[in-house]
Every structure is written in C-alpha cells, then in structure tokens.
C-alpha cells in the first residue's frame, strides 16, 4: 500500500490593515441606477475610489435592491465612509434609468455633504442597438 501523505495546515493569520485616513475635501460621487440595483461610488477628483456601496452591500437581495429605499441606505453608507476620509463637498454624476436616482441624491445631501453639481451622464444611443422587447404583463 502507498503511504498516506499528511500535510500540516499552517494557520496563517492575514493581517488586515486599517485604511489610511485620506484628507480629501472635494470628491466626485458616481451613482449608477439600473433597473435591478443602485451603486454609489465616491472618488477623489483623479478618480481614485474612496468609498463605495450598493443596494446589495446595504443588505438587500433580489427585487428589493431596485427600490428607492435601498438606494437611500446605500448612499448613506457610502457617504459616511467617505466623510471619515474628510470629504465635505461632492459633484454628483448620475447614470441610468433606475428608481434609486433621486433617493440616492437626497440621502447624500441629508447626511451632510455639500452638493456642488449634479449632472446626468446617462448614455443615449443615436439609434444604436435594438432595445429589449416591451413586457406584456
């Protein structure tokens, strides 16, 4: 019979280091509101991500991710993370047709961030791809 090789599993503890506190006063918030989810990303003006959150990370699953309330909680969560890094004012870029657009903008304002600009950057086709067929419910 062949000898059994027993390997000793060494428990290596991964050291998780705390994110260094960046001192960024002005930031850019990108809100992607699709029909199924809302993703909020706050970055510095060079595009380096400071904080992000989505309806899924806020604890929602399935069809509840597409609600305005889920978008509101995700935006609040993201804004609080960003404010720990010193963010005070944001420019907002909104993309997509989802129901969480307005709720996310309002909650960023309610948390205490100063909004300097809101711009809609939803891509509009010049008669590009054929859209999905209309639902008949």
PDB file of C-alpha atoms in Angstrom:
ATOM      1  CA  UNK A   1       0.000   0.000   0.000  1.00  0.00           C
ATOM      2  CA  UNK A   2       1.110   3.505  -0.688  1.00  0.00           C
ATOM      3  CA  UNK A   3       1.938   5.708   2.235  1.00  0.00           C
ATOM      4  CA  UNK A   4      -0.539   8.443   3.004  1.00  0.00           C
ATOM      5  CA  UNK A   5       0.912  11.884   2.938  1.00  0.00           C
ATOM      6  CA  UNK A   6      -0.408  14.068   5.696  1.00  0.00           C
ATOM      7  CA  UNK A   7       0.058  17.750   5.225  1.00  0.00           C
ATOM      8  CA  UNK A   8       0.015  20.035   8.198  1.00  0.00           C
ATOM      9  CA  UNK A   9      -2.177  23.020   7.525  1.00  0.00           C
ATOM     10  CA  UNK A  10      -0.461  26.053   8.912  1.00  0.00           C
ATOM     11  CA  UNK A  11      -2.898  28.627  10.139  1.00  0.00           C
ATOM     12  CA  UNK A  12      -1.625  31.843   8.656  1.00  0.00           C
ATOM     13  CA  UNK A  13      -3.381  34.861  10.051  1.00  0.00           C
ATOM     14  CA  UNK A  14      -3.870  37.537   7.454  1.00  0.00           C
ATOM     15  CA  UNK A  15      -3.162  40.956   8.844  1.00  0.00           C
ATOM     16  CA  UNK A  16      -5.848  43.390   7.761  1.00  0.00           C
ATOM     17  CA  UNK A  17      -4.521  46.887   7.976  1.00  0.00           C
ATOM     18  CA  UNK A  18      -6.808  49.853   8.542  1.00  0.00           C
ATOM     19  CA  UNK A  19      -7.295  52.148   5.575  1.00  0.00           C
ATOM     20  CA  UNK A  20      -5.142  55.233   5.960  1.00  0.00           C
ATOM     21  CA  UNK A  21      -7.267  58.325   6.511  1.00  0.00           C
ATOM     22  CA  UNK A  22      -7.021  60.477   3.437  1.00  0.00           C
ATOM     23  CA  UNK A  23      -7.703  64.174   3.783  1.00  0.00           C
ATOM     24  CA  UNK A  24      -9.847  64.924   0.749  1.00  0.00           C
ATOM     25  CA  UNK A  25     -12.275  67.849   0.929  1.00  0.00           C
ATOM     26  CA  UNK A  26     -13.722  67.730  -2.605  1.00  0.00           C
ATOM     27  CA  UNK A  27     -14.877  64.475  -4.168  1.00  0.00           C
ATOM     28  CA  UNK A  28     -16.916  63.073  -7.048  1.00  0.00           C
ATOM     29  CA  UNK A  29     -19.929  60.803  -6.475  1.00  0.00           C
ATOM     30  CA  UNK A  30     -20.970  58.471  -9.275  1.00  0.00           C
ATOM     31  CA  UNK A  31     -24.470  56.995  -8.951  1.00  0.00           C
ATOM     32  CA  UNK A  32     -25.331  54.107 -11.275  1.00  0.00           C
ATOM     33  CA  UNK A  33     -29.053  53.378 -11.041  1.00  0.00           C
ATOM     34  CA  UNK A  34     -30.072  50.360 -13.097  1.00  0.00           C
ATOM     35  CA  UNK A  35     -33.446  48.657 -13.109  1.00  0.00           C
ATOM     36  CA  UNK A  36     -32.129  45.975 -10.729  1.00  0.00           C
ATOM     37  CA  UNK A  37     -29.614  47.719  -8.463  1.00  0.00           C
ATOM     38  CA  UNK A  38     -28.093  51.054  -7.411  1.00  0.00           C
ATOM     39  CA  UNK A  39     -24.336  51.501  -6.994  1.00  0.00           C
ATOM     40  CA  UNK A  40     -22.813  54.604  -5.363  1.00  0.00           C
ATOM     41  CA  UNK A  41     -19.087  55.301  -5.743  1.00  0.00           C
ATOM     42  CA  UNK A  42     -17.311  58.293  -4.175  1.00  0.00           C
ATOM     43  CA  UNK A  43     -13.846  59.034  -5.533  1.00  0.00           C
ATOM     44  CA  UNK A  44     -11.346  61.867  -5.451  1.00  0.00           C
ATOM     45  CA  UNK A  45     -11.055  64.195  -8.432  1.00  0.00           C
ATOM     46  CA  UNK A  46      -8.371  61.994 -10.021  1.00  0.00           C
ATOM     47  CA  UNK A  47     -10.748  59.003  -9.991  1.00  0.00           C
ATOM     48  CA  UNK A  48      -9.281  57.004  -7.092  1.00  0.00           C
ATOM     49  CA  UNK A  49     -12.112  55.360  -5.155  1.00  0.00           C
ATOM     50  CA  UNK A  50     -12.545  56.498  -1.550  1.00  0.00           C
ATOM     51  CA  UNK A  51     -15.746  54.631  -0.695  1.00  0.00           C
ATOM     52  CA  UNK A  52     -18.451  52.656  -2.462  1.00  0.00           C
ATOM     53  CA  UNK A  53     -21.695  50.904  -1.609  1.00  0.00           C
ATOM     54  CA  UNK A  54     -24.569  49.253  -3.403  1.00  0.00           C
ATOM     55  CA  UNK A  55     -28.053  48.109  -2.526  1.00  0.00           C
ATOM     56  CA  UNK A  56     -26.622  44.614  -2.141  1.00  0.00           C
ATOM     57  CA  UNK A  57     -23.960  45.680   0.370  1.00  0.00           C
ATOM     58  CA  UNK A  58     -26.663  47.564   2.290  1.00  0.00           C
ATOM     59  CA  UNK A  59     -28.296  44.193   2.966  1.00  0.00           C
ATOM     60  CA  UNK A  60     -30.956  43.891   0.278  1.00  0.00           C
ATOM     61  CA  UNK A  61     -31.445  40.903  -2.010  1.00  0.00           C
ATOM     62  CA  UNK A  62     -33.449  40.214  -5.131  1.00  0.00           C
ATOM     63  CA  UNK A  63     -36.122  42.651  -6.232  1.00  0.00           C
ATOM     64  CA  UNK A  64     -35.723  44.769  -3.067  1.00  0.00           C
ATOM     65  CA  UNK A  65     -32.361  46.020  -4.376  1.00  0.00           C
ATOM     66  CA  UNK A  66     -34.143  48.071  -7.024  1.00  0.00           C
ATOM     67  CA  UNK A  67     -36.207  50.118  -4.531  1.00  0.00           C
ATOM     68  CA  UNK A  68     -35.520  53.783  -3.742  1.00  0.00           C
ATOM     69  CA  UNK A  69     -35.178  52.907  -0.039  1.00  0.00           C
ATOM     70  CA  UNK A  70     -32.326  50.509  -0.793  1.00  0.00           C
ATOM     71  CA  UNK A  71     -30.610  53.228  -2.845  1.00  0.00           C
ATOM     72  CA  UNK A  72     -31.059  55.670   0.031  1.00  0.00           C
ATOM     73  CA  UNK A  73     -29.383  53.338   2.544  1.00  0.00           C
ATOM     74  CA  UNK A  74     -26.553  52.541   0.124  1.00  0.00           C
ATOM     75  CA  UNK A  75     -25.858  56.238  -0.492  1.00  0.00           C
ATOM     76  CA  UNK A  76     -25.903  56.995   3.252  1.00  0.00           C
ATOM     77  CA  UNK A  77     -23.500  54.125   3.917  1.00  0.00           C
ATOM     78  CA  UNK A  78     -21.136  55.317   1.202  1.00  0.00           C
ATOM     79  CA  UNK A  79     -21.292  58.956   2.329  1.00  0.00           C
ATOM     80  CA  UNK A  80     -20.457  58.060   5.931  1.00  0.00           C
ATOM     81  CA  UNK A  81     -17.423  56.049   4.802  1.00  0.00           C
ATOM     82  CA  UNK A  82     -16.280  58.977   2.641  1.00  0.00           C
ATOM     83  CA  UNK A  83     -16.797  61.519   5.429  1.00  0.00           C
ATOM     84  CA  UNK A  84     -14.372  59.505   7.587  1.00  0.00           C
ATOM     85  CA  UNK A  85     -11.741  60.439   4.988  1.00  0.00           C
ATOM     86  CA  UNK A  86     -12.594  64.139   5.250  1.00  0.00           C
ATOM     87  CA  UNK A  87     -14.953  64.559   2.288  1.00  0.00           C
ATOM     88  CA  UNK A  88     -17.180  67.628   2.651  1.00  0.00           C
ATOM     89  CA  UNK A  89     -18.415  68.553  -0.828  1.00  0.00           C
ATOM     90  CA  UNK A  90     -19.242  66.372  -3.825  1.00  0.00           C
ATOM     91  CA  UNK A  91     -20.017  66.686  -7.506  1.00  0.00           C
ATOM     92  CA  UNK A  92     -22.641  64.118  -8.477  1.00  0.00           C
ATOM     93  CA  UNK A  93     -22.767  62.251 -11.783  1.00  0.00           C
ATOM     94  CA  UNK A  94     -25.928  60.164 -12.247  1.00  0.00           C
ATOM     95  CA  UNK A  95     -26.156  57.388 -14.823  1.00  0.00           C
ATOM     96  CA  UNK A  96     -29.024  55.053 -15.649  1.00  0.00           C
ATOM     97  CA  UNK A  97     -32.832  54.949 -15.646  1.00  0.00           C
ATOM     98  CA  UNK A  98     -33.352  53.265 -12.253  1.00  0.00           C
ATOM     99  CA  UNK A  99     -35.726  54.213  -9.473  1.00  0.00           C
ATOM    100  CA  UNK A 100     -32.916  54.926  -6.994  1.00  0.00           C
ATOM    101  CA  UNK A 101     -31.567  58.060  -8.668  1.00  0.00           C
ATOM    102  CA  UNK A 102     -33.433  60.732  -6.713  1.00  0.00           C
ATOM    103  CA  UNK A 103     -33.324  58.854  -3.405  1.00  0.00           C
ATOM    104  CA  UNK A 104     -29.545  58.483  -3.577  1.00  0.00           C
ATOM    105  CA  UNK A 105     -29.041  62.194  -4.306  1.00  0.00           C
ATOM    106  CA  UNK A 106     -31.358  63.238  -1.470  1.00  0.00           C
ATOM    107  CA  UNK A 107     -29.654  60.958   1.034  1.00  0.00           C
ATOM    108  CA  UNK A 108     -26.182  62.265   0.112  1.00  0.00           C
ATOM    109  CA  UNK A 109     -27.497  65.737   0.881  1.00  0.00           C
ATOM    110  CA  UNK A 110     -29.237  64.621   4.093  1.00  0.00           C
ATOM    111  CA  UNK A 111     -26.061  63.061   5.518  1.00  0.00           C
ATOM    112  CA  UNK A 112     -24.383  66.467   5.367  1.00  0.00           C
ATOM    113  CA  UNK A 113     -22.363  66.518   2.166  1.00  0.00           C
ATOM    114  CA  UNK A 114     -22.439  69.797   0.261  1.00  0.00           C
ATOM    115  CA  UNK A 115     -23.535  69.160  -3.328  1.00  0.00           C
ATOM    116  CA  UNK A 116     -21.802  71.479  -5.791  1.00  0.00           C
ATOM    117  CA  UNK A 117     -23.087  69.984  -9.055  1.00  0.00           C
ATOM    118  CA  UNK A 118     -25.494  67.339 -10.351  1.00  0.00           C
ATOM    119  CA  UNK A 119     -25.003  66.053 -13.895  1.00  0.00           C
ATOM    120  CA  UNK A 120     -26.859  63.330 -15.771  1.00  0.00           C
ATOM    121  CA  UNK A 121     -24.394  61.255 -17.799  1.00  0.00           C
ATOM    122  CA  UNK A 122     -26.802  58.537 -18.961  1.00  0.00           C
ATOM    123  CA  UNK A 123     -25.614  57.270 -22.352  1.00  0.00           C
ATOM    124  CA  UNK A 124     -28.218  57.937 -25.034  1.00  0.00           C
ATOM    125  CA  UNK A 125     -27.853  55.952 -28.274  1.00  0.00           C
ATOM    126  CA  UNK A 126     -28.033  57.654 -31.653  1.00  0.00           C
ATOM    127  CA  UNK A 127     -30.108  54.694 -32.874  1.00  0.00           C
ATOM    128  CA  UNK A 128     -27.584  52.046 -31.867  1.00  0.00           C
ATOM    129  CA  UNK A 129     -28.510  48.597 -30.570  1.00  0.00           C
ATOM    130  CA  UNK A 130     -32.062  47.335 -30.717  1.00  0.00           C
ATOM    131  CA  UNK A 131     -33.677  47.699 -27.262  1.00  0.00           C
ATOM    132  CA  UNK A 132     -35.240  44.739 -25.437  1.00  0.00           C
ATOM    133  CA  UNK A 133     -38.831  43.940 -26.346  1.00  0.00           C
ATOM    134  CA  UNK A 134     -41.603  45.580 -24.310  1.00  0.00           C
ATOM    135  CA  UNK A 135     -43.023  43.496 -21.485  1.00  0.00           C
ATOM    136  CA  UNK A 136     -46.653  42.460 -21.731  1.00  0.00           C
ATOM    137  CA  UNK A 137     -47.851  41.798 -18.196  1.00  0.00           C
TER     138      UNK A 137
END
